[in-house]
PDB file of C-alpha atoms and ligand atoms in Angstrom:
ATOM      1  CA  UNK K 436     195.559 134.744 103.466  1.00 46.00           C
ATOM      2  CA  UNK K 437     194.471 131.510 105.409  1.00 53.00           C
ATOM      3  CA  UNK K 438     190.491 132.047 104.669  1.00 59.00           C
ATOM      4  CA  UNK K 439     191.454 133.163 101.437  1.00 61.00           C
ATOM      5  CA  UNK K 440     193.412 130.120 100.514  1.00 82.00           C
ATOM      6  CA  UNK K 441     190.603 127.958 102.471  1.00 87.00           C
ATOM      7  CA  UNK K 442     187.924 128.898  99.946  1.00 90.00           C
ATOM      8  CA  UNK K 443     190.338 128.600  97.052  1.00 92.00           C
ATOM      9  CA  UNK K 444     190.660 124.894  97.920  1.00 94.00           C
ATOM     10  CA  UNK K 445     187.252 124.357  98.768  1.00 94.00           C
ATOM     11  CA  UNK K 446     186.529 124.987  95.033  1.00 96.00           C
ATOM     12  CA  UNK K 447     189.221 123.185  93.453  1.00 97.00           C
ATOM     13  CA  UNK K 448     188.039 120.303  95.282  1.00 97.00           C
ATOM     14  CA  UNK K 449     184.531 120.732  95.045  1.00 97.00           C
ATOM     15  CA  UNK K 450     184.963 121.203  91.099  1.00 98.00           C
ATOM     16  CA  UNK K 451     187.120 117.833  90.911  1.00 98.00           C
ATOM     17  CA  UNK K 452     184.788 115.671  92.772  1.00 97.00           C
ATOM     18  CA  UNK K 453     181.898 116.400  90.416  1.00 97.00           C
ATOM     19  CA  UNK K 454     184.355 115.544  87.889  1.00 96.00           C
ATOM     20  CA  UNK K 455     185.219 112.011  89.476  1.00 97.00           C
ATOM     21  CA  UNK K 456     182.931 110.869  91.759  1.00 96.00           C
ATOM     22  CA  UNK K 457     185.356 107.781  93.178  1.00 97.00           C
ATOM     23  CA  UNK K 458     187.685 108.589  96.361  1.00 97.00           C
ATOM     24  CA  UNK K 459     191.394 108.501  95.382  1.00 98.00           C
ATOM     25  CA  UNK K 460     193.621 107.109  97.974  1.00 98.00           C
ATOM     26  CA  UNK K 461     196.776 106.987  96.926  1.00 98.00           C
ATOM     27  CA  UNK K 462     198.600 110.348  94.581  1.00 98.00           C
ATOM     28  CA  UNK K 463     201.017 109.809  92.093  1.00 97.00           C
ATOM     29  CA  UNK K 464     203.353 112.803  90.961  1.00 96.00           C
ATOM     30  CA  UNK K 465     205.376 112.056  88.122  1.00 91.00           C
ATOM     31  CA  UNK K 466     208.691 113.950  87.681  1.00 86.00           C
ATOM     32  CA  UNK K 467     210.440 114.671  83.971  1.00 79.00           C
ATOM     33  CA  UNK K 468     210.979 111.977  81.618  1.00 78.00           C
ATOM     34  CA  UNK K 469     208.544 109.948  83.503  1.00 82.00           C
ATOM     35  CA  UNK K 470     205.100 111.143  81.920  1.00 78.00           C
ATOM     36  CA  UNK K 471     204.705 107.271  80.486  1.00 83.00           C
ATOM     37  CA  UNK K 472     203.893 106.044  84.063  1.00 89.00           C
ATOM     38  CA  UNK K 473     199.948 106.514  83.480  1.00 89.00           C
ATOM     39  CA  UNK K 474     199.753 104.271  80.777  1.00 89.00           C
ATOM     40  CA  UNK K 475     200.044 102.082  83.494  1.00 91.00           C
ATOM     41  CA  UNK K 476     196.792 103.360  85.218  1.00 95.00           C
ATOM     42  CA  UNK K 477     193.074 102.623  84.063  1.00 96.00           C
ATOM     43  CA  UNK K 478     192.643 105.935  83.384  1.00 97.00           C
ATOM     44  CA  UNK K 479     188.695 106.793  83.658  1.00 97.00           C
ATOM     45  CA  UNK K 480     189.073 110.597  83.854  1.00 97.00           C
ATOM     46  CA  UNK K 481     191.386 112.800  82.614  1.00 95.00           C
ATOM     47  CA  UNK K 482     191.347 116.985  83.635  1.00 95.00           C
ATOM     48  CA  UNK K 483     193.882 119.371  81.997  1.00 91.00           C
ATOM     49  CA  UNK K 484     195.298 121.626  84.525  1.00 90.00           C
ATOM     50  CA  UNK K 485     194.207 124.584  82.183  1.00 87.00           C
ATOM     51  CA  UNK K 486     190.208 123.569  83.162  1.00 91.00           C
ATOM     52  CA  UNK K 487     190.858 123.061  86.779  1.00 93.00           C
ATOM     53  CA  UNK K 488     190.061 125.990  89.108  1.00 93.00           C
ATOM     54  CA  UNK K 489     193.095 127.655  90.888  1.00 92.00           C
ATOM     55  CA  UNK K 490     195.662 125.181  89.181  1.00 89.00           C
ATOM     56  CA  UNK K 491     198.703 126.406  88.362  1.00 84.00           C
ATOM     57  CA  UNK K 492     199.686 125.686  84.120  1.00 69.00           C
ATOM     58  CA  UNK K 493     202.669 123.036  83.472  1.00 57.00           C
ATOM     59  CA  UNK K 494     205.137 124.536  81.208  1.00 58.00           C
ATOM     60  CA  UNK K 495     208.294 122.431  80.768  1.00 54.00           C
ATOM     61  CA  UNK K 496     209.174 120.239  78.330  1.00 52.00           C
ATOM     62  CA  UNK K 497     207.996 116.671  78.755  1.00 46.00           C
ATOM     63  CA  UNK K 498     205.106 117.134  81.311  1.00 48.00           C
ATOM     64  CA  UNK K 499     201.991 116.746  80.152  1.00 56.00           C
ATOM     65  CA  UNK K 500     199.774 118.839  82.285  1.00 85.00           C
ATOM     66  CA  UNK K 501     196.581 116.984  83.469  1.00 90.00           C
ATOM     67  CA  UNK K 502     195.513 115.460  86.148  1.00 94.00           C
ATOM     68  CA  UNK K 503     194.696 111.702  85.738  1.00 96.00           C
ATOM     69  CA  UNK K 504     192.123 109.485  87.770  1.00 98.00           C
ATOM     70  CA  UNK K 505     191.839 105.545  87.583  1.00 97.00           C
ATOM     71  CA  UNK K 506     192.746 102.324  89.162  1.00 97.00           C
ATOM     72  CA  UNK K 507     196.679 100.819  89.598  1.00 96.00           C
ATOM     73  CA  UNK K 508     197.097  97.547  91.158  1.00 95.00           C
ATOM     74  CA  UNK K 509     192.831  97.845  92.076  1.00 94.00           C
ATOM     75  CA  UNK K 510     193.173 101.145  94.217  1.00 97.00           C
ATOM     76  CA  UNK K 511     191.639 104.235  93.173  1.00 98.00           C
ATOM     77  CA  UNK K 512     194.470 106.853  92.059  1.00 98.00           C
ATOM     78  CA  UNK K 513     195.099 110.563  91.170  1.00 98.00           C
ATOM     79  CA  UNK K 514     198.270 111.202  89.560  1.00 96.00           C
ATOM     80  CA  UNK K 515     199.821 114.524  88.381  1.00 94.00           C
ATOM     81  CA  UNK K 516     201.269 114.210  84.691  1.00 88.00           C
ATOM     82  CA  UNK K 517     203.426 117.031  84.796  1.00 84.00           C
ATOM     83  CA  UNK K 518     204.151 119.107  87.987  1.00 88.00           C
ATOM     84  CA  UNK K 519     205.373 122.808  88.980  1.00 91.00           C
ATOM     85  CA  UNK K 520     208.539 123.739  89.446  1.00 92.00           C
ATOM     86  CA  UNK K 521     209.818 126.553  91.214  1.00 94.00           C
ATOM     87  CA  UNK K 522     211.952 127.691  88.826  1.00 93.00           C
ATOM     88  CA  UNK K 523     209.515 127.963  86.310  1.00 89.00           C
ATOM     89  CA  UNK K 524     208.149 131.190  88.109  1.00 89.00           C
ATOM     90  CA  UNK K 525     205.354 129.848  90.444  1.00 91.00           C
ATOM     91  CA  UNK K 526     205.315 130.504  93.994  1.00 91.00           C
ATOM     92  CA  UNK K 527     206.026 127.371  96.308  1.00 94.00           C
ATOM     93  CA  UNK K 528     202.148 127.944  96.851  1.00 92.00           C
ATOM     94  CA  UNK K 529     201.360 127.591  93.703  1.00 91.00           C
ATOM     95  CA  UNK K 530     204.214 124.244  93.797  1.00 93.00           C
ATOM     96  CA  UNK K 531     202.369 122.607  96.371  1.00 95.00           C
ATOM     97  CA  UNK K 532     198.526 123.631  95.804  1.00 95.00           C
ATOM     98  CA  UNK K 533     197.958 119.942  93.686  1.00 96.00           C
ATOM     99  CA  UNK K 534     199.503 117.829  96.499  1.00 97.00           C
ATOM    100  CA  UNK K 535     196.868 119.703  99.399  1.00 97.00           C
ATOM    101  CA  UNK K 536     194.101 119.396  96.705  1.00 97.00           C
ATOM    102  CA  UNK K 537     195.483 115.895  96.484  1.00 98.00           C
ATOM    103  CA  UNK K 538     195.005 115.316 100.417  1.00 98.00           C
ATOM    104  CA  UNK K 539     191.683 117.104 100.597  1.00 97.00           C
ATOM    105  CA  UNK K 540     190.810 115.048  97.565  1.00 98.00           C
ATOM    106  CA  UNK K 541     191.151 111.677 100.131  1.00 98.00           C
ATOM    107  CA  UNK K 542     194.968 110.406  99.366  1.00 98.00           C
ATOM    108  CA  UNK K 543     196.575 109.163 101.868  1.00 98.00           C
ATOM    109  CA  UNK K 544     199.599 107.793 100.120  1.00 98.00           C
ATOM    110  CA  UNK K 545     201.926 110.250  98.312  1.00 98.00           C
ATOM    111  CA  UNK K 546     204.582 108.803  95.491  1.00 98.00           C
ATOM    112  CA  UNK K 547     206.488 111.320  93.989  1.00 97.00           C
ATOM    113  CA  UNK K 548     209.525 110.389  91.493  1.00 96.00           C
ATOM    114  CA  UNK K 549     212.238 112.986  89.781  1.00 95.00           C
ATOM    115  CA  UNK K 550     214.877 112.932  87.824  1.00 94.00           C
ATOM    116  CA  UNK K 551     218.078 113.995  89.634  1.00 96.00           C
ATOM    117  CA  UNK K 552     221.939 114.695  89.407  1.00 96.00           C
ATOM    118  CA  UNK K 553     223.890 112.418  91.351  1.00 97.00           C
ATOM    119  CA  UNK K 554     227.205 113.411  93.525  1.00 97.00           C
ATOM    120  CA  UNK K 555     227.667 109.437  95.011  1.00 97.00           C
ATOM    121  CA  UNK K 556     230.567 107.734  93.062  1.00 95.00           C
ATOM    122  CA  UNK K 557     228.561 104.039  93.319  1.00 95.00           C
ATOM    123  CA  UNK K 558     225.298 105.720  91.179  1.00 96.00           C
ATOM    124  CA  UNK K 559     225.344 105.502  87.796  1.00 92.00           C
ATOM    125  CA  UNK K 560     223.359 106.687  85.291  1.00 93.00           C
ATOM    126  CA  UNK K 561     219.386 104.746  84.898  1.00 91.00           C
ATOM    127  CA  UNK K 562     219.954 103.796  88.493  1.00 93.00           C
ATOM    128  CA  UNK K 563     217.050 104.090  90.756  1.00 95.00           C
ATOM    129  CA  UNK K 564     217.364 105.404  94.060  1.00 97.00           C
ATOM    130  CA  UNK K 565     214.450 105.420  97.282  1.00 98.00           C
ATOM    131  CA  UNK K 566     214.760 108.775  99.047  1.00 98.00           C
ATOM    132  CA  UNK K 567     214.741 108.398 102.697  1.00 98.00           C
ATOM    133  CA  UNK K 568     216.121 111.938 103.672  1.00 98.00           C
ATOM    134  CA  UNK K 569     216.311 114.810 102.049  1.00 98.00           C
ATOM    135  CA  UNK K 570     217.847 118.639 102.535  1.00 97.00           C
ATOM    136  CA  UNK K 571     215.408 121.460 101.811  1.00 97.00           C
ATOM    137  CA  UNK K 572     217.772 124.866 102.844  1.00 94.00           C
ATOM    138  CA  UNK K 573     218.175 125.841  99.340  1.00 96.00           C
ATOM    139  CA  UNK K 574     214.557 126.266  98.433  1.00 96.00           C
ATOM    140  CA  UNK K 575     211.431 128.003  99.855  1.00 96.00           C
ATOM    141  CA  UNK K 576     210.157 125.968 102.735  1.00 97.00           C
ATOM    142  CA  UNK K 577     206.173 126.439 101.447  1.00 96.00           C
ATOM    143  CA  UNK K 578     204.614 126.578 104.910  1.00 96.00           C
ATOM    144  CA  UNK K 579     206.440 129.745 105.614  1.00 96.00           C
ATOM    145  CA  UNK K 580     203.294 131.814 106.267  1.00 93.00           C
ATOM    146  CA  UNK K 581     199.996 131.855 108.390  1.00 92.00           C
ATOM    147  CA  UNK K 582     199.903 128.635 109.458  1.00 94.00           C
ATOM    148  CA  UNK K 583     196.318 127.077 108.272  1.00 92.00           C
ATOM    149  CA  UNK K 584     195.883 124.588 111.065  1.00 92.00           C
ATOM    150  CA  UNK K 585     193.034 122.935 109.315  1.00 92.00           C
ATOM    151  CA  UNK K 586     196.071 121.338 107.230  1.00 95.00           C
ATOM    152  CA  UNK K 587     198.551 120.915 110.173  1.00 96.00           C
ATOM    153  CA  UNK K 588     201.019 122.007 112.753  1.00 97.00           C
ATOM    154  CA  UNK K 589     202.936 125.543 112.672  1.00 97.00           C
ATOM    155  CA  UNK K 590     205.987 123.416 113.368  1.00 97.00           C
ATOM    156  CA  UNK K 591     205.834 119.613 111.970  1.00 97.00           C
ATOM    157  CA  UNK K 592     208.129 116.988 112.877  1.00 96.00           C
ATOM    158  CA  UNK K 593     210.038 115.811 109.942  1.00 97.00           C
ATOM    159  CA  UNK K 594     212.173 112.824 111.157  1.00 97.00           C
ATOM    160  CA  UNK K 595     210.484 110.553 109.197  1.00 98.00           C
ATOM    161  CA  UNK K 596     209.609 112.573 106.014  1.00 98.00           C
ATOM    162  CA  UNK K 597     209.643 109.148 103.841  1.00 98.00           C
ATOM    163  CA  UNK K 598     208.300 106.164 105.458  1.00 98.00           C
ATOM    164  CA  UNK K 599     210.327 103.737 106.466  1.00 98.00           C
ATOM    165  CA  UNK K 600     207.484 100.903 106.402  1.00 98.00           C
ATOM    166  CA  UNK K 601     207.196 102.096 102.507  1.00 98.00           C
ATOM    167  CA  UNK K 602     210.959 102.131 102.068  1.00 98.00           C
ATOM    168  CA  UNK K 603     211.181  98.538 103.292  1.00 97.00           C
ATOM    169  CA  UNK K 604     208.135  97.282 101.003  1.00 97.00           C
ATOM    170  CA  UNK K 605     209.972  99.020  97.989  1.00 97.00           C
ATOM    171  CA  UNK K 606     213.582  97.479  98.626  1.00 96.00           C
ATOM    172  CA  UNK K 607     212.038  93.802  98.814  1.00 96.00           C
ATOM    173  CA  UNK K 608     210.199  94.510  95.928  1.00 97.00           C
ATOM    174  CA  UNK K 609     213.638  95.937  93.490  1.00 94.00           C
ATOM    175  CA  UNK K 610     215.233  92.959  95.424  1.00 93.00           C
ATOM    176  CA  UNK K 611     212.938  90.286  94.136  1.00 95.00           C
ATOM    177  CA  UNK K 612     212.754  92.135  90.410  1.00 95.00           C
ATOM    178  CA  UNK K 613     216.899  92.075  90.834  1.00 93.00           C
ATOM    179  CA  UNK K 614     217.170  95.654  90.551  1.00 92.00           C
ATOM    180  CA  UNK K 615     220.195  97.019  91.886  1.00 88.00           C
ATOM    181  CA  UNK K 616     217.934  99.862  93.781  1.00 94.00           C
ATOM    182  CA  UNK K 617     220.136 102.551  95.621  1.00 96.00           C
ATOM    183  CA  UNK K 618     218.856 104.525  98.834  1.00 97.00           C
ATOM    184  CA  UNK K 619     219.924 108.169  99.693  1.00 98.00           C
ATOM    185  CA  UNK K 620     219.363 111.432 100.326  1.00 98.00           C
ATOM    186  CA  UNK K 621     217.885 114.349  98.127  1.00 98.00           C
ATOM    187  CA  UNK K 622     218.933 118.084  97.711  1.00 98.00           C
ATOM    188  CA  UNK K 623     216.273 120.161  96.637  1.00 98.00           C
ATOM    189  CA  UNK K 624     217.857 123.418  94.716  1.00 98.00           C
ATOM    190  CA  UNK K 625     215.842 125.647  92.552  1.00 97.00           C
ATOM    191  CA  UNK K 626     217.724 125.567  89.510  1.00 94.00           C
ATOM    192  CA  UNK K 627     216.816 125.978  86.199  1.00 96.00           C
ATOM    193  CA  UNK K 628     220.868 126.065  85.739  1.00 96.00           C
ATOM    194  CA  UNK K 629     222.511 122.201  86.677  1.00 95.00           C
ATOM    195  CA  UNK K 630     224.937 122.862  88.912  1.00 96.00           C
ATOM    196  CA  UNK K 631     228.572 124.095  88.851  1.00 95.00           C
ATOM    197  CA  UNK K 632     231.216 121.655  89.225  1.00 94.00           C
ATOM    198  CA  UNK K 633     232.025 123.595  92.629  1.00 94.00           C
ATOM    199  CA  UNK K 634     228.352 123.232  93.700  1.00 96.00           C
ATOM    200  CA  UNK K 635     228.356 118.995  92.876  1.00 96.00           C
ATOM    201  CA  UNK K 636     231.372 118.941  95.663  1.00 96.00           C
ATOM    202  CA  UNK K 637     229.426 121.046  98.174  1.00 97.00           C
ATOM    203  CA  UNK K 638     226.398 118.844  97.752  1.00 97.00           C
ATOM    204  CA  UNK K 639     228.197 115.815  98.311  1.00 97.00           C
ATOM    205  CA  UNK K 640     230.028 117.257 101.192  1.00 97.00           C
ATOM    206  CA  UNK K 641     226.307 118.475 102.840  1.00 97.00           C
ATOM    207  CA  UNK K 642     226.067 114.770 102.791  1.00 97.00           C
ATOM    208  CA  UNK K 643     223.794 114.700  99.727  1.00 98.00           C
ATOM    209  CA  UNK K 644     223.476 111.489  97.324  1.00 98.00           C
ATOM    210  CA  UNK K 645     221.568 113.153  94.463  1.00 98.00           C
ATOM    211  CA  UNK K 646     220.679 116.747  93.693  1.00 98.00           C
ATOM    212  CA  UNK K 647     216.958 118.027  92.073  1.00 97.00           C
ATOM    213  CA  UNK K 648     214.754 120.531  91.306  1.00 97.00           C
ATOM    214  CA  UNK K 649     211.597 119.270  92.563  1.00 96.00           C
ATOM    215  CA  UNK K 650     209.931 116.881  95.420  1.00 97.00           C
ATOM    216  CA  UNK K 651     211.172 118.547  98.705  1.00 98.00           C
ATOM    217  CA  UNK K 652     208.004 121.292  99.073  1.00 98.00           C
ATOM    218  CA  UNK K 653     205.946 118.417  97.810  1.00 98.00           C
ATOM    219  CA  UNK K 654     206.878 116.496 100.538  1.00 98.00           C
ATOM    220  CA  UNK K 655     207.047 119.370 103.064  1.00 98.00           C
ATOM    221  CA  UNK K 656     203.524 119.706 102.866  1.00 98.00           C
ATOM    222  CA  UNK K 657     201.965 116.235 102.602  1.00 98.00           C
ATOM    223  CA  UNK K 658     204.026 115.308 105.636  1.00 98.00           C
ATOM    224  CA  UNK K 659     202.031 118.823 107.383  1.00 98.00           C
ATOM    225  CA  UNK K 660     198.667 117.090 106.187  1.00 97.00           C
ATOM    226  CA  UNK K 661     200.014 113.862 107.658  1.00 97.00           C
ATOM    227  CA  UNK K 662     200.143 112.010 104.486  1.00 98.00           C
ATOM    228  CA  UNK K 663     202.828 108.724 103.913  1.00 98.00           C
ATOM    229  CA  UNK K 664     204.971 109.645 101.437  1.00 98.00           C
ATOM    230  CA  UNK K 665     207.377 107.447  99.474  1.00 98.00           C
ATOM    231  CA  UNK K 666     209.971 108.999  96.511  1.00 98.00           C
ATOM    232  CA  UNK K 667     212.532 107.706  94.194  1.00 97.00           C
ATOM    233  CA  UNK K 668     215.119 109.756  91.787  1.00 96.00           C
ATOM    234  CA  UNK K 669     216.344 108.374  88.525  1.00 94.00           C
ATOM    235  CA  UNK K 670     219.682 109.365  88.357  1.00 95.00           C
ATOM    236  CA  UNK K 671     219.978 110.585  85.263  1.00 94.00           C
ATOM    237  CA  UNK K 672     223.733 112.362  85.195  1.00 93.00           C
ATOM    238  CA  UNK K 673     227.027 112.261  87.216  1.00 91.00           C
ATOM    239  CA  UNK K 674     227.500 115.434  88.892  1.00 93.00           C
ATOM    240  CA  UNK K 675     231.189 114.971  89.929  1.00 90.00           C
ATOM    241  CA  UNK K 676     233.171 113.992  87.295  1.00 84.00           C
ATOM    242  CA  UNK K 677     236.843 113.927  85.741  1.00 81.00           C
ATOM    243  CA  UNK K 678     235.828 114.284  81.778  1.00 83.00           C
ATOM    244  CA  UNK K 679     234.493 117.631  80.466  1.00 80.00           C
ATOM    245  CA  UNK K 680     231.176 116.732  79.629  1.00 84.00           C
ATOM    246  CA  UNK K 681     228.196 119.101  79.820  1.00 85.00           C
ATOM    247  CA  UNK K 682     224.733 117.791  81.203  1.00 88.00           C
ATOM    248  CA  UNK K 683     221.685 118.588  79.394  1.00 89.00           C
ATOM    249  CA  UNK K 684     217.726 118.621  79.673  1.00 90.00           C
ATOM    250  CA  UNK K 685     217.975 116.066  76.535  1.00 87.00           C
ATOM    251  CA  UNK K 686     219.887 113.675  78.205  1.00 88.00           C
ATOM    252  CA  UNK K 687     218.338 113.708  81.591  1.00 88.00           C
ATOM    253  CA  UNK K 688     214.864 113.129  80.085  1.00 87.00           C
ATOM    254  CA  UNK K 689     216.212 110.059  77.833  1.00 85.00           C
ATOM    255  CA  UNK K 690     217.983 108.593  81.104  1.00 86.00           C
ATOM    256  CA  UNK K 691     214.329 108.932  82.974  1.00 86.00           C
ATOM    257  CA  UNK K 692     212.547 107.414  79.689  1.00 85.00           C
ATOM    258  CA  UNK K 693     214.678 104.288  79.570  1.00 87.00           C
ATOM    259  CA  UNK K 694     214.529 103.788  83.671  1.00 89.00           C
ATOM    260  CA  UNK K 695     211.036 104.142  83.795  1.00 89.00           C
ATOM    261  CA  UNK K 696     209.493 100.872  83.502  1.00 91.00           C
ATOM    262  CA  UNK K 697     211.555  99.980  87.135  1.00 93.00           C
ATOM    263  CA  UNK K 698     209.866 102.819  88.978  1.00 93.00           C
ATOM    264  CA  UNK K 699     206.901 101.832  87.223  1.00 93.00           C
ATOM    265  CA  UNK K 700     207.186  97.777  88.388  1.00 94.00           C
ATOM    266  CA  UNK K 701     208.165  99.427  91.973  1.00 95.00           C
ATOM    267  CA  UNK K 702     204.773 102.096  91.708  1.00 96.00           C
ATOM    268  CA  UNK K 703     202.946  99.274  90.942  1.00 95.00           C
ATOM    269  CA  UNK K 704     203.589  96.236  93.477  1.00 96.00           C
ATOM    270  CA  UNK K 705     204.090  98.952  96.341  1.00 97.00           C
ATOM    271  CA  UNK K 706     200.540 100.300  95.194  1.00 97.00           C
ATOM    272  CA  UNK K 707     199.313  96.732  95.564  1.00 96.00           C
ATOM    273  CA  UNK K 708     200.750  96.431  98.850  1.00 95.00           C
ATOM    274  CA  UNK K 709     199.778  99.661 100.751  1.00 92.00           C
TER     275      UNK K 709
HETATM  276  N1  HPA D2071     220.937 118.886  89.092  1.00 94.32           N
HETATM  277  C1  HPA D2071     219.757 119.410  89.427  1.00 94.32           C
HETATM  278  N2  HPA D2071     218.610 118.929  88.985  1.00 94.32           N
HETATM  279  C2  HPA D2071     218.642 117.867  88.171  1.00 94.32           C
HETATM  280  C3  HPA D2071     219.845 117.280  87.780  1.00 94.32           C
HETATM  281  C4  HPA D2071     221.059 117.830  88.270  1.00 94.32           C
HETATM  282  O1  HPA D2071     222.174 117.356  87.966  1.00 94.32           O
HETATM  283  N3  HPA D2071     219.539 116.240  86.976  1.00 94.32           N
HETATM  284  C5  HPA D2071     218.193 116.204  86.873  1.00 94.32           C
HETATM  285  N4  HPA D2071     217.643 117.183  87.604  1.00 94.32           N
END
């Protein structure tokens, strides 16, 4: 499987680099609701998932499936408009397979933003929060496997899985915009169903702040491939609560939509000042 999976990245990278001839440095994946981000990028090349080798195909609602190239804040970028969930079918291999392409690709710099449930009675809803832990025991770990040491150690140290140097540049930068930014830690599950009301509690008692269906393999890996990676969830729904309220996909995309022009200010200026 390793030589296999080798050659299958070889390609996809060989086929995007004749596509783009510049050397991204920094990767942008942008989580649901949040697709309006790359109107924020000089975009000078576009590639639909569909045409890239080996790619998994975005299905969900509100991604947009393409991978974008261009400048933010005068770096060169790649950012994923849409990205693969494990719930909607594909392996964590397949989850993952943009964000080594990403690496091989040159990034350095990984910023990944979701939309997530919150369990924390100060969050509310639109509130932005940096990730600077999460909990990954619900989901595939993708480097379960042959190791391909190419990409990394068998077993990676993960004490730092979100960089605190990043962290810190992103807190002054809410500060100074006077956003009232939140910090915490992620649970990946694999949904598609939100959770139970019995589930919120045992989240929050794991010592959870916010609950998702994305990021954690993401981040798994480009910490393997020794990349910096940086996150922030948009809360976009109360997970514990008194009223009997459902949560649905409608609302959590709306909350993302009207929150994203912080995480885009905070993408930006922490772009600037990697
Ligand atoms: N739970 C899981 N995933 C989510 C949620 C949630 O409440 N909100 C957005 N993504």
């Amino acid at each position: 499987m390793g030589k296999k999976a080798l050659k299958q990245f070889n390609e996809t990278v060989k086929f995007l680099k004749k596509q783009y001839k510049e050397t991204p440095t920094v990767g942008i994946v942008l989580g649901s609701g949040l697709g309006n981000f790359v109107e924020e990028i000089e975009i000078e090349k576009e590639v639909a998932y569909g045409d890239i080798p080996n790619f998994p195909v975005s299905t969900v609602e509100g991604h947009k499936g393409k991978l974008i190239f261009g400048k933010l804040s005068g770096k060169t970028v790649v950012a994923m408009a849409g990205r693969f969930h494990y719930y909607e079918g594909y392996s964590a291999q397949d989850v993952i397979f943009p964000v080594r392409v990403m690496k091989l690709l040159g990034v350095e710099t990984l910023l990944l933003s979701n939309a997530a449930g919150t369990v924390n009675p100060d969050h509310k809803v639109g509130d932005i929060m940096i990730i600077n832990d999460h909990i990954s025991f619900f989901t595939p770990n993708p480097l379960i496997g042959k190791n391909i040491a190419d990409f990394g150690p068998r077993f990676p140290d993960m004490s730092e899985p979100y960089k605190k140097h990043l962290i810190q540049k992103a807190k002054a930068i809410a500060v100074a915009h006077n956003y009232d930014v939140k910090e915490g830690v992620y649970v990946a599950v694999t949904g598609p169903t939100f959770e139970t009301r019995a589930e919120y509690h045992f989240i929050k008692v794991i010592g959870a702040d916010v609950v998702g269906m994305s990021t954690v393999q993401e981040c798994i890996v480009a910490n393997h491939m020794g990349m910096e990676v940086f996150a922030i969830s948009i809360v976009t729904d109360i997970g514990i609560r008194e009223d009997h309220t459902i949560i649905t996909h409608e609302e959590v995309l709306e909350a993302a939509k009207q929150a994203e022009p912080k995480l885009a200010t905070i993408f930006k200026e922490l772009v600037a000042a990697i």
